[in-house]
mmCIF file of C-alpha atoms and ligand atoms in Angstrom:
data_model
loop_
_atom_site.group_PDB
_atom_site.id
_atom_site.type_symbol
_atom_site.label_atom_id
_atom_site.label_comp_id
_atom_site.label_asym_id
_atom_site.label_seq_id
_atom_site.Cartn_x
_atom_site.Cartn_y
_atom_site.Cartn_z
ATOM 1 C CA MET A 1 0.000 0.000 0.000
ATOM 2 C CA ALA A 2 3.080 2.264 0.123
ATOM 3 C CA GLN A 3 2.127 3.641 -3.269
ATOM 4 C CA PHE A 4 -0.763 5.579 -1.690
ATOM 5 C CA SER A 5 -0.170 8.813 0.243
ATOM 6 C CA PRO A 6 -2.557 10.333 2.812
ATOM 7 C CA PHE A 7 -3.539 12.803 0.042
ATOM 8 C CA ASP A 8 -4.381 9.865 -2.247
ATOM 9 C CA GLN A 9 -6.573 8.416 0.511
ATOM 10 C CA GLN A 10 -8.336 11.739 0.951
ATOM 11 C CA MET A 11 -8.979 12.127 -2.773
ATOM 12 C CA MET A 12 -10.310 8.582 -3.168
ATOM 13 C CA SER A 13 -12.595 9.148 -0.146
ATOM 14 C CA LEU A 14 -13.888 12.209 -1.966
ATOM 15 C CA ALA A 15 -14.371 10.158 -5.157
ATOM 16 C CA LEU A 16 -16.393 7.645 -3.109
ATOM 17 C CA GLN A 17 -18.436 10.476 -1.630
ATOM 18 C CA GLU A 18 -19.212 11.501 -5.221
ATOM 19 C CA ALA A 19 -20.094 7.888 -6.087
ATOM 20 C CA ARG A 20 -22.632 7.789 -3.241
ATOM 21 C CA LYS A 21 -24.524 10.622 -4.930
ATOM 22 C CA ALA A 22 -25.367 8.109 -7.689
ATOM 23 C CA LEU A 23 -26.917 5.651 -5.222
ATOM 24 C CA TYR A 24 -30.515 6.120 -6.405
ATOM 25 C CA LEU A 25 -29.600 7.355 -9.864
ATOM 26 C CA SER A 26 -27.208 5.309 -11.986
ATOM 27 C CA ASN A 27 -28.777 1.804 -11.923
ATOM 28 C CA PRO A 28 -28.123 -0.492 -13.723
ATOM 29 C CA ASN A 29 -24.771 1.261 -14.115
ATOM 30 C CA PRO A 30 -22.419 1.062 -11.129
ATOM 31 C CA ARG A 31 -22.111 4.029 -8.773
ATOM 32 C CA VAL A 32 -18.781 5.625 -9.590
ATOM 33 C CA GLY A 33 -17.114 8.842 -8.453
ATOM 34 C CA CYS A 34 -14.122 10.694 -9.930
ATOM 35 C CA VAL A 35 -11.875 13.526 -8.740
ATOM 36 C CA ILE A 36 -9.197 15.223 -10.889
ATOM 37 C CA CYS A 37 -6.261 16.955 -9.145
ATOM 38 C CA LYS A 38 -3.131 18.863 -10.098
ATOM 39 C CA GLY A 39 -0.649 18.949 -7.242
ATOM 40 C CA ASP A 40 -2.817 19.471 -4.149
ATOM 41 C CA LYS A 41 -5.509 21.377 -6.063
ATOM 42 C CA ILE A 42 -8.839 19.778 -7.017
ATOM 43 C CA LEU A 43 -9.704 20.683 -10.611
ATOM 44 C CA GLY A 44 -13.032 18.882 -10.916
ATOM 45 C CA GLN A 45 -15.210 16.079 -9.626
ATOM 46 C CA GLY A 46 -18.281 14.117 -10.687
ATOM 47 C CA PHE A 47 -20.347 10.944 -10.490
ATOM 48 C CA THR A 48 -22.184 8.538 -12.809
ATOM 49 C CA GLN A 49 -25.427 9.957 -14.190
ATOM 50 C CA ARG A 50 -28.654 8.183 -15.203
ATOM 51 C CA VAL A 51 -28.186 5.212 -17.523
ATOM 52 C CA GLY A 52 -27.209 6.442 -20.981
ATOM 53 C CA GLY A 53 -25.778 9.621 -19.442
ATOM 54 C CA ASN A 54 -22.217 10.556 -18.568
ATOM 55 C CA HIS A 55 -19.858 8.317 -16.638
ATOM 56 C CA ALA A 56 -18.071 9.770 -13.599
ATOM 57 C CA GLU A 57 -14.851 10.587 -15.483
ATOM 58 C CA ILE A 58 -16.705 12.564 -18.166
ATOM 59 C CA GLU A 59 -18.601 14.484 -15.468
ATOM 60 C CA ALA A 60 -15.359 15.287 -13.614
ATOM 61 C CA ILE A 61 -13.660 16.504 -16.811
ATOM 62 C CA ALA A 62 -16.711 18.651 -17.669
ATOM 63 C CA ASN A 63 -16.741 20.009 -14.092
ATOM 64 C CA ALA A 64 -13.024 20.871 -14.326
ATOM 65 C CA ARG A 65 -13.586 22.688 -17.631
ATOM 66 C CA HIS A 66 -16.582 24.492 -16.156
ATOM 67 C CA LEU A 67 -14.420 25.643 -13.240
ATOM 68 C CA GLY A 68 -11.850 27.043 -15.690
ATOM 69 C CA ALA A 69 -9.241 24.270 -16.033
ATOM 70 C CA SER A 70 -7.207 24.634 -19.252
ATOM 71 C CA ASP A 71 -5.747 21.834 -21.398
ATOM 72 C CA SER A 72 -2.382 22.360 -19.727
ATOM 73 C CA ASP A 73 -3.948 22.164 -16.241
ATOM 74 C CA LEU A 74 -5.456 18.777 -17.138
ATOM 75 C CA GLN A 75 -2.274 17.582 -18.834
ATOM 76 C CA GLY A 76 -0.198 15.719 -16.235
ATOM 77 C CA SER A 77 -3.031 15.677 -13.664
ATOM 78 C CA ALA A 78 -3.904 12.873 -11.246
ATOM 79 C CA VAL A 79 -7.300 11.195 -11.717
ATOM 80 C CA TYR A 80 -8.928 9.346 -8.792
ATOM 81 C CA VAL A 81 -11.758 7.077 -9.870
ATOM 82 C CA SER A 82 -13.626 4.497 -7.800
ATOM 83 C CA LEU A 83 -13.994 2.032 -10.728
ATOM 84 C CA GLU A 84 -11.613 1.115 -13.538
ATOM 85 C CA PRO A 85 -12.357 3.494 -16.458
ATOM 86 C CA CYS A 86 -14.234 1.772 -19.266
ATOM 87 C CA SER A 87 -12.422 0.893 -22.472
ATOM 88 C CA HIS A 88 -15.450 -0.282 -24.450
ATOM 89 C CA LYS A 89 -18.225 1.539 -26.247
ATOM 90 C CA GLY A 90 -21.487 0.849 -24.416
ATOM 91 C CA ARG A 91 -24.344 3.309 -24.388
ATOM 92 C CA THR A 92 -21.605 5.959 -24.118
ATOM 93 C CA PRO A 93 -18.074 6.209 -25.595
ATOM 94 C CA PRO A 94 -15.089 4.778 -23.658
ATOM 95 C CA CYS A 95 -13.843 6.884 -20.726
ATOM 96 C CA CYS A 96 -10.279 5.814 -21.600
ATOM 97 C CA ASP A 97 -10.602 7.854 -24.832
ATOM 98 C CA ALA A 98 -11.633 10.937 -22.842
ATOM 99 C CA LEU A 99 -8.707 10.392 -20.462
ATOM 100 C CA GLU A 100 -6.347 10.035 -23.399
ATOM 101 C CA ARG A 101 -7.516 13.436 -24.646
ATOM 102 C CA ILE A 102 -6.747 15.203 -21.350
ATOM 103 C CA GLY A 103 -3.454 13.314 -20.787
ATOM 104 C CA PRO A 104 -3.198 12.652 -17.039
ATOM 105 C CA ALA A 105 0.138 11.528 -15.575
ATOM 106 C CA ARG A 106 -1.452 9.126 -13.087
ATOM 107 C CA VAL A 107 -4.789 7.338 -12.625
ATOM 108 C CA VAL A 108 -5.644 5.875 -9.202
ATOM 109 C CA ILE A 109 -8.416 3.262 -9.249
ATOM 110 C CA ALA A 110 -10.303 1.733 -6.290
ATOM 111 C CA MET A 111 -11.590 -1.447 -7.956
ATOM 112 C CA GLN A 112 -11.413 -3.311 -11.223
ATOM 113 C CA ASP A 113 -14.571 -3.225 -13.353
ATOM 114 C CA PRO A 114 -16.146 -6.722 -13.082
ATOM 115 C CA ASN A 115 -17.855 -6.161 -16.453
ATOM 116 C CA PRO A 116 -16.184 -8.755 -18.747
ATOM 117 C CA LYS A 117 -16.232 -6.115 -21.514
ATOM 118 C CA VAL A 118 -13.791 -4.037 -19.424
ATOM 119 C CA SER A 119 -12.258 -6.098 -16.613
ATOM 120 C CA GLY A 120 -8.555 -5.194 -16.794
ATOM 121 C CA GLN A 121 -8.690 -3.834 -20.333
ATOM 122 C CA GLY A 122 -9.254 -0.292 -19.078
ATOM 123 C CA VAL A 123 -6.076 -0.484 -16.991
ATOM 124 C CA ALA A 124 -4.170 -2.085 -19.885
ATOM 125 C CA ARG A 125 -5.252 0.716 -22.203
ATOM 126 C CA LEU A 126 -4.157 3.450 -19.756
ATOM 127 C CA VAL A 127 -0.780 1.764 -19.211
ATOM 128 C CA GLN A 128 -0.353 1.510 -22.966
ATOM 129 C CA LEU A 129 -0.891 5.279 -23.155
ATOM 130 C CA GLY A 130 2.065 5.727 -20.790
ATOM 131 C CA ILE A 131 -0.088 6.678 -17.802
ATOM 132 C CA THR A 132 0.987 5.461 -14.328
ATOM 133 C CA VAL A 133 -1.885 3.364 -12.934
ATOM 134 C CA HIS A 134 -2.334 2.362 -9.296
ATOM 135 C CA CYS A 135 -5.216 0.069 -8.276
ATOM 136 C CA GLY A 136 -6.789 -1.073 -5.014
ATOM 137 C CA LEU A 137 -7.113 2.122 -2.942
ATOM 138 C CA LEU A 138 -10.288 1.834 -0.769
ATOM 139 C CA GLU A 139 -11.302 -1.145 -2.886
ATOM 140 C CA GLN A 140 -13.637 -2.585 -0.255
ATOM 141 C CA GLU A 141 -15.603 0.649 0.098
ATOM 142 C CA ALA A 142 -15.998 0.869 -3.683
ATOM 143 C CA THR A 143 -17.101 -2.760 -3.910
ATOM 144 C CA SER A 144 -19.642 -2.459 -1.094
ATOM 145 C CA LEU A 145 -21.303 0.412 -2.988
ATOM 146 C CA ASN A 146 -21.814 -1.872 -5.970
ATOM 147 C CA LEU A 147 -22.574 -5.327 -4.545
ATOM 148 C CA GLY A 148 -25.441 -5.834 -6.980
ATOM 149 C CA PHE A 149 -23.468 -4.788 -10.055
ATOM 150 C CA VAL A 150 -20.566 -7.043 -9.051
ATOM 151 C CA LYS A 151 -22.880 -10.020 -8.469
ATOM 152 C CA ARG A 152 -24.684 -9.527 -11.780
ATOM 153 C CA MET A 153 -21.437 -9.221 -13.706
ATOM 154 C CA THR A 154 -19.715 -12.173 -12.030
ATOM 155 C CA GLN A 155 -22.629 -14.575 -11.378
ATOM 156 C CA GLY A 156 -25.418 -13.416 -13.687
ATOM 157 C CA LEU A 157 -27.630 -12.862 -10.634
ATOM 158 C CA PRO A 158 -28.825 -9.820 -8.685
ATOM 159 C CA TYR A 159 -28.026 -9.124 -5.022
ATOM 160 C CA VAL A 160 -31.215 -9.864 -3.072
ATOM 161 C CA ARG A 161 -32.010 -7.882 0.067
ATOM 162 C CA MET A 162 -35.077 -8.957 2.059
ATOM 163 C CA LYS A 163 -36.794 -6.346 4.185
ATOM 164 C CA ILE A 164 -38.909 -7.553 7.103
ATOM 165 C CA ALA A 165 -40.810 -5.519 9.701
ATOM 166 C CA ALA A 166 -41.521 -7.597 12.807
ATOM 167 C CA SER A 167 -42.349 -7.499 16.499
ATOM 168 C CA LEU A 168 -40.011 -8.628 19.294
ATOM 169 C CA ASP A 169 -41.613 -12.065 19.070
ATOM 170 C CA GLY A 170 -40.859 -12.169 15.350
ATOM 171 C CA ARG A 171 -44.418 -11.626 14.126
ATOM 172 C CA THR A 172 -44.935 -9.862 10.810
ATOM 173 C CA ALA A 173 -48.755 -9.960 10.782
ATOM 174 C CA LEU A 174 -51.660 -10.921 13.019
ATOM 175 C CA LEU A 175 -53.565 -14.121 12.293
ATOM 176 C CA ASN A 176 -56.186 -11.995 10.517
ATOM 177 C CA ARG A 177 -53.259 -10.806 8.253
ATOM 178 C CA GLN A 178 -53.308 -7.241 9.575
ATOM 179 C CA SER A 179 -49.753 -5.955 9.306
ATOM 180 C CA GLN A 180 -49.907 -2.180 8.878
ATOM 181 C CA TRP A 181 -48.040 -0.752 10.797
ATOM 182 C CA ILE A 182 -45.810 -2.707 13.150
ATOM 183 C CA THR A 183 -42.764 -0.424 12.986
ATOM 184 C CA GLY A 184 -42.714 3.375 13.303
ATOM 185 C CA ALA A 185 -42.564 6.134 10.688
ATOM 186 C CA ALA A 186 -38.753 6.485 10.856
ATOM 187 C CA ALA A 187 -38.251 2.793 10.056
ATOM 188 C CA ARG A 188 -40.685 3.041 7.161
ATOM 189 C CA ALA A 189 -38.837 6.090 5.774
ATOM 190 C CA ASP A 190 -35.536 4.214 6.132
ATOM 191 C CA GLY A 191 -37.112 1.368 4.147
ATOM 192 C CA HIS A 192 -37.742 3.785 1.283
ATOM 193 C CA HIS A 193 -34.025 4.629 1.190
ATOM 194 C CA TRP A 194 -33.339 0.937 0.501
ATOM 195 C CA ARG A 195 -36.182 0.707 -2.019
ATOM 196 C CA ALA A 196 -34.737 3.721 -3.870
ATOM 197 C CA GLN A 197 -31.361 2.109 -4.423
ATOM 198 C CA ALA A 198 -32.826 -1.145 -5.746
ATOM 199 C CA CYS A 199 -33.393 -1.881 -9.427
ATOM 200 C CA ALA A 200 -36.467 -3.954 -8.572
ATOM 201 C CA ILE A 201 -38.915 -4.406 -5.705
ATOM 202 C CA LEU A 202 -40.199 -7.959 -5.380
ATOM 203 C CA SER A 203 -43.444 -8.893 -3.691
ATOM 204 C CA GLY A 204 -46.023 -11.649 -3.742
ATOM 205 C CA GLY A 205 -49.576 -11.848 -5.039
ATOM 206 C CA GLY A 206 -50.836 -12.418 -1.477
ATOM 207 C CA THR A 207 -49.316 -9.168 -0.196
ATOM 208 C CA VAL A 208 -50.737 -7.300 -3.188
ATOM 209 C CA ARG A 209 -54.216 -8.706 -2.537
ATOM 210 C CA GLU A 210 -54.103 -8.079 1.221
ATOM 211 C CA ASP A 211 -52.347 -4.692 1.483
ATOM 212 C CA ASP A 212 -52.790 -3.272 -2.039
ATOM 213 C CA PRO A 213 -49.349 -1.566 -1.819
ATOM 214 C CA GLN A 214 -47.958 0.735 -4.532
ATOM 215 C CA LEU A 215 -44.388 -0.548 -4.017
ATOM 216 C CA THR A 216 -42.979 2.767 -5.215
ATOM 217 C CA VAL A 217 -40.362 5.030 -3.652
ATOM 218 C CA ARG A 218 -42.055 7.964 -1.964
ATOM 219 C CA ASP A 219 -40.258 9.036 1.222
ATOM 220 C CA VAL A 220 -37.004 9.998 -0.518
ATOM 221 C CA VAL A 221 -36.435 12.136 -3.615
ATOM 222 C CA THR A 222 -35.495 10.041 -6.638
ATOM 223 C CA GLN A 223 -35.454 10.409 -10.416
ATOM 224 C CA ARG A 224 -36.156 6.742 -11.096
ATOM 225 C CA GLN A 225 -38.626 4.170 -9.774
ATOM 226 C CA PRO A 226 -37.587 0.509 -9.440
ATOM 227 C CA LEU A 227 -39.373 -2.131 -11.497
ATOM 228 C CA ARG A 228 -42.104 -3.857 -9.433
ATOM 229 C CA VAL A 229 -41.985 -7.650 -9.749
ATOM 230 C CA ILE A 230 -44.993 -9.593 -8.472
ATOM 231 C CA VAL A 231 -44.707 -13.339 -7.912
ATOM 232 C CA ASP A 232 -48.260 -14.560 -8.382
ATOM 233 C CA SER A 233 -48.373 -18.315 -9.153
ATOM 234 C CA HIS A 234 -52.048 -18.457 -10.151
ATOM 235 C CA LEU A 235 -52.292 -14.893 -11.466
ATOM 236 C CA GLU A 236 -54.773 -13.741 -8.851
ATOM 237 C CA THR A 237 -53.730 -10.075 -8.751
ATOM 238 C CA PRO A 238 -56.899 -7.993 -9.181
ATOM 239 C CA LEU A 239 -56.851 -5.759 -12.249
ATOM 240 C CA ASN A 240 -57.592 -2.713 -10.080
ATOM 241 C CA ALA A 241 -54.577 -3.337 -7.793
ATOM 242 C CA LYS A 242 -52.477 -0.184 -7.283
ATOM 243 C CA VAL A 243 -49.291 -1.920 -8.541
ATOM 244 C CA LEU A 244 -50.933 -2.270 -11.959
ATOM 245 C CA ASN A 245 -51.468 1.498 -12.210
ATOM 246 C CA ASP A 246 -48.503 1.920 -14.542
ATOM 247 C CA ALA A 247 -46.428 -0.300 -16.824
ATOM 248 C CA ASN A 248 -43.299 -0.405 -14.640
ATOM 249 C CA VAL A 249 -44.241 -3.850 -13.394
ATOM 250 C CA LEU A 250 -43.705 -7.507 -14.274
ATOM 251 C CA LEU A 251 -46.177 -10.205 -13.241
ATOM 252 C CA VAL A 252 -44.644 -13.648 -12.821
ATOM 253 C CA CYS A 253 -46.822 -16.743 -12.697
ATOM 254 C CA ALA A 254 -46.380 -20.513 -12.589
ATOM 255 C CA ASN A 255 -49.410 -22.431 -13.668
ATOM 256 C CA PRO A 256 -52.504 -20.272 -14.053
ATOM 257 C CA GLU A 257 -55.583 -21.735 -15.643
ATOM 258 C CA PRO A 258 -54.988 -21.255 -19.451
ATOM 259 C CA LYS A 259 -58.239 -19.369 -20.079
ATOM 260 C CA HIS A 260 -57.549 -17.081 -17.144
ATOM 261 C CA LEU A 261 -53.968 -16.503 -18.368
ATOM 262 C CA ARG A 262 -55.241 -15.406 -21.785
ATOM 263 C CA ALA A 263 -57.824 -13.095 -20.241
ATOM 264 C CA MET A 264 -55.185 -11.495 -18.003
ATOM 265 C CA GLN A 265 -52.742 -11.190 -20.921
ATOM 266 C CA ASP A 266 -55.414 -9.392 -22.956
ATOM 267 C CA ALA A 267 -56.337 -7.084 -20.095
ATOM 268 C CA LEU A 268 -52.732 -6.207 -19.236
ATOM 269 C CA LYS A 269 -51.568 -5.825 -22.841
ATOM 270 C CA GLU A 270 -53.477 -2.567 -23.030
ATOM 271 C CA LYS A 271 -51.522 -1.283 -20.048
ATOM 272 C CA GLY A 272 -48.211 -2.571 -21.480
ATOM 273 C CA ILE A 273 -47.663 -4.952 -18.556
ATOM 274 C CA PRO A 274 -45.945 -8.261 -19.419
ATOM 275 C CA ILE A 275 -46.720 -11.626 -17.821
ATOM 276 C CA LEU A 276 -43.873 -14.080 -17.437
ATOM 277 C CA GLU A 277 -44.604 -17.809 -17.046
ATOM 278 C CA LEU A 278 -41.846 -19.464 -15.041
ATOM 279 C CA PRO A 279 -43.056 -22.667 -13.373
ATOM 280 C CA ASN A 280 -40.856 -25.085 -11.459
ATOM 281 C CA PRO A 281 -41.670 -28.834 -11.248
ATOM 282 C CA LYS A 282 -43.672 -28.192 -8.052
ATOM 283 C CA GLY A 283 -45.995 -25.804 -9.870
ATOM 284 C CA LYS A 284 -44.607 -22.722 -8.117
ATOM 285 C CA VAL A 285 -42.631 -19.866 -9.646
ATOM 286 C CA ASP A 286 -39.023 -20.933 -10.224
ATOM 287 C CA LEU A 287 -37.326 -18.285 -8.075
ATOM 288 C CA PRO A 288 -33.653 -18.901 -8.982
ATOM 289 C CA LYS A 289 -34.642 -18.785 -12.666
ATOM 290 C CA LEU A 290 -36.573 -15.586 -12.056
ATOM 291 C CA PHE A 291 -33.464 -13.920 -10.622
ATOM 292 C CA SER A 292 -31.276 -14.931 -13.543
ATOM 293 C CA TYR A 293 -34.024 -13.716 -15.907
ATOM 294 C CA LEU A 294 -34.144 -10.353 -14.103
ATOM 295 C CA ALA A 295 -30.354 -9.996 -14.322
ATOM 296 C CA LYS A 296 -30.219 -10.952 -17.987
ATOM 297 C CA GLU A 297 -33.324 -9.320 -19.424
ATOM 298 C CA TYR A 298 -33.758 -6.302 -17.137
ATOM 299 C CA GLU A 299 -30.147 -5.651 -15.968
ATOM 300 C CA ILE A 300 -31.327 -5.873 -12.363
ATOM 301 C CA ASN A 301 -28.436 -5.407 -9.914
ATOM 302 C CA GLU A 302 -30.268 -5.248 -6.599
ATOM 303 C CA VAL A 303 -33.643 -6.699 -5.688
ATOM 304 C CA HIS A 304 -35.457 -5.364 -2.637
ATOM 305 C CA VAL A 305 -37.910 -7.958 -1.324
ATOM 306 C CA GLU A 306 -41.005 -6.784 0.537
ATOM 307 C CA ALA A 307 -43.125 -9.880 0.723
ATOM 308 C CA GLY A 308 -44.977 -11.968 3.280
ATOM 309 C CA PHE A 309 -44.443 -15.144 5.276
ATOM 310 C CA LYS A 310 -44.837 -17.582 2.372
ATOM 311 C CA LEU A 311 -42.707 -15.964 -0.349
ATOM 312 C CA ASN A 312 -40.078 -14.975 2.244
ATOM 313 C CA GLY A 313 -39.953 -18.639 3.304
ATOM 314 C CA SER A 314 -39.497 -19.888 -0.261
ATOM 315 C CA LEU A 315 -36.753 -17.339 -0.917
ATOM 316 C CA VAL A 316 -34.846 -18.236 2.261
ATOM 317 C CA ARG A 317 -35.279 -22.005 1.740
ATOM 318 C CA GLU A 318 -34.048 -21.731 -1.835
ATOM 319 C CA SER A 319 -30.974 -19.727 -0.677
ATOM 320 C CA CYS A 320 -31.943 -16.752 -2.827
ATOM 321 C CA VAL A 321 -31.351 -14.130 -0.113
ATOM 322 C CA ASP A 322 -28.034 -12.254 0.189
ATOM 323 C CA GLU A 323 -29.047 -9.942 3.006
ATOM 324 C CA LEU A 324 -31.764 -9.541 5.606
ATOM 325 C CA LEU A 325 -32.892 -6.031 6.526
ATOM 326 C CA ILE A 326 -35.004 -6.469 9.628
ATOM 327 C CA TYR A 327 -36.826 -3.707 11.486
ATOM 328 C CA GLN A 328 -37.869 -4.954 14.889
ATOM 329 C CA ALA A 329 -40.478 -2.994 16.840
ATOM 330 C CA PRO A 330 -40.400 -3.195 20.668
ATOM 331 C CA CYS A 331 -43.764 -4.913 21.075
ATOM 332 C CA PHE A 332 -45.274 -8.386 21.344
ATOM 333 C CA LEU A 333 -47.990 -9.441 18.929
ATOM 334 C CA GLY A 334 -48.683 -12.948 20.215
ATOM 335 C CA ASP A 335 -50.045 -15.464 17.766
ATOM 336 C CA GLY A 336 -49.507 -14.435 14.176
ATOM 337 C CA LEU A 337 -47.400 -14.969 11.091
ATOM 338 C CA GLY A 338 -43.612 -15.225 11.432
ATOM 339 C CA MET A 339 -40.920 -13.687 9.280
ATOM 340 C CA ALA A 340 -40.551 -16.607 6.872
ATOM 341 C CA ASN A 341 -42.216 -19.962 6.367
ATOM 342 C CA ILE A 342 -39.463 -22.372 7.388
ATOM 343 C CA ALA A 343 -40.272 -26.021 8.133
ATOM 344 C CA SER A 344 -39.949 -26.986 11.818
ATOM 345 C CA LEU A 345 -36.625 -28.560 12.739
ATOM 346 C CA ASN A 346 -35.874 -31.542 14.963
ATOM 347 C CA GLN A 347 -32.319 -30.501 15.713
ATOM 348 C CA LEU A 348 -31.010 -27.081 16.589
ATOM 349 C CA SER A 349 -27.942 -27.990 14.556
ATOM 350 C CA ASP A 350 -30.119 -28.074 11.400
ATOM 351 C CA ARG A 351 -30.776 -24.356 11.611
ATOM 352 C CA GLN A 352 -29.640 -21.806 9.044
ATOM 353 C CA ASP A 353 -27.188 -19.356 10.611
ATOM 354 C CA TRP A 354 -26.720 -15.721 9.666
ATOM 355 C CA THR A 355 -24.118 -13.131 10.652
ATOM 356 C CA ILE A 356 -25.209 -9.697 11.819
ATOM 357 C CA ILE A 357 -23.212 -7.072 9.921
ATOM 358 C CA ASP A 358 -24.915 -3.965 11.306
ATOM 359 C CA HIS A 359 -27.440 -2.961 13.972
ATOM 360 C CA ARG A 360 -28.784 0.410 15.016
ATOM 361 C CA LEU A 361 -31.864 2.214 16.317
ATOM 362 C CA ILE A 362 -34.075 3.821 13.680
ATOM 363 C CA GLY A 363 -36.579 5.935 15.609
ATOM 364 C CA GLY A 364 -37.809 3.537 18.286
ATOM 365 C CA ASP A 365 -37.156 0.374 16.257
ATOM 366 C CA LEU A 366 -34.071 -1.787 15.955
ATOM 367 C CA ARG A 367 -32.643 -2.271 12.447
ATOM 368 C CA ILE A 368 -30.607 -5.416 11.920
ATOM 369 C CA ARG A 369 -28.714 -6.314 8.752
ATOM 370 C CA ALA A 370 -27.488 -9.879 8.383
ATOM 371 C CA VAL A 371 -25.872 -12.035 5.704
ATOM 372 C CA PRO A 372 -26.089 -15.825 5.436
ATOM 373 C CA ASN A 373 -23.224 -17.897 6.798
ATOM 374 C CA LYS A 374 -21.595 -20.019 4.124
ATOM 375 C CA ALA A 375 -23.147 -23.519 4.011
ATOM 376 C CA LYS A 376 -21.446 -26.029 6.331
ATOM 377 C CA LYS A 377 -19.492 -28.719 4.531
HETATM 378 C C1 AOF B 401 -16.798 4.122 -16.028
HETATM 379 N N1 AOF B 401 -17.280 5.139 -15.275
HETATM 380 O O1 AOF B 401 -18.899 6.092 -14.069
HETATM 381 C C2 AOF B 401 -19.261 3.927 -14.845
HETATM 382 C C3 AOF B 401 -18.721 2.847 -15.597
HETATM 383 O O2 AOF B 401 -23.506 1.651 -21.390
HETATM 384 P P1 AOF B 401 -22.483 2.552 -20.796
HETATM 385 O O3 AOF B 401 -21.646 3.277 -21.823
HETATM 386 O O4 AOF B 401 -23.074 3.519 -19.779
HETATM 387 O O5 AOF B 401 -21.433 1.607 -20.014
HETATM 388 C C4 AOF B 401 -21.840 0.870 -18.914
HETATM 389 C C5 AOF B 401 -20.677 0.115 -18.341
HETATM 390 O O6 AOF B 401 -19.618 1.020 -18.015
HETATM 391 C C6 AOF B 401 -21.006 -0.582 -17.047
HETATM 392 O O7 AOF B 401 -21.514 -1.875 -17.283
HETATM 393 C C7 AOF B 401 -19.659 -0.635 -16.353
HETATM 394 O O8 AOF B 401 -18.859 -1.677 -16.899
HETATM 395 C C8 AOF B 401 -19.046 0.686 -16.749
HETATM 396 N N2 AOF B 401 -19.435 1.714 -15.772
HETATM 397 N N3 AOF B 401 -17.488 2.977 -16.144
HETATM 398 O O9 AOF B 401 -15.716 4.240 -16.637
HETATM 399 C C9 AOF B 401 -18.485 5.101 -14.697
HETATM 400 N N4 AOF B 401 -20.499 3.862 -14.274
HETATM 401 ZN ZN1 ZN B 402 -16.754 4.924 -18.622
#
């Protein structure tokens, strides 16, 4: 790590701060920040814009120009960027070309781009141009900002975060299915922050029928709404459900009655809402296949699950969950539905273990984040 000075650290922290500004914005593109310096002076900074818009490097160059930097200021500069600059032409031209035009002396990169179209080729290109390249500064921070993008690029699957609001005794609804509201307003607002950074919000037909949720981001300001994905095996979502109010939704079924399927297809075609048939041999929706479909066809990096007992259970049992986001309210609800439908065990040693990675109070509720322990051999 000797190649990085305290100033380098400071500048990459600033680049990461820029990257965080793209948290709700840049999906399915990774959140990237860039800072351009000459000596100890910052010339410009920027972050990834909406998909199809500028990458962080282009924004930082434009910002530097806007602030008065000349060609000779940019020549020989140091560029700090939280992701390897792209070398390919995607929706936008390669950032390496833009860097070549300004001619920096050094480029410091936090993490390699896991996109196979780039992955090392950006660095190779910069080196070929005679630029000094240093990689790996604050790599973990950069990676943790883009867990979904990394998982999609490396495994063809999205990162799945399951949100659950429960009581101290782990109840998520009363026996009569009433579930609104167990946690307080602050926890609900915090939930919207997680919704806003997801590419898709996943819920079940049962939740849609019982709560009629919109599954949109409302409590935080955002320029984009995640795709709503409804797992509804028998296609029982009522046509007047709020989630069907606009076309930013995908209905996924398993084995609906053929006549009913056709009627629903006809009704939803007018609204531009697709129905995906994805049955598994048990006649339920094939969840692992659904996730690879979402990654491949919709470029979904992060899925935010807000579902009920049954779908949560299927997702946990089928090892589809990368992270639990649990809001626990300090109350008892007695008999009711639990967090996830897991079959009863005979041995404590058969349980599925998770590791808590964060816990804090949100208003009067406890927020716990946990990731699954690797399967025992
Ligand atoms: C960068 N800087 O800020 C980001 C990068 O379709 P495009 O042209 O927008 O390219 C998307 C790909 O570019 C994306 O999959 C990832 O590999 C890289 N993202 N690269 O140099 C950035 N967001
Ligand atoms: Zn780029």
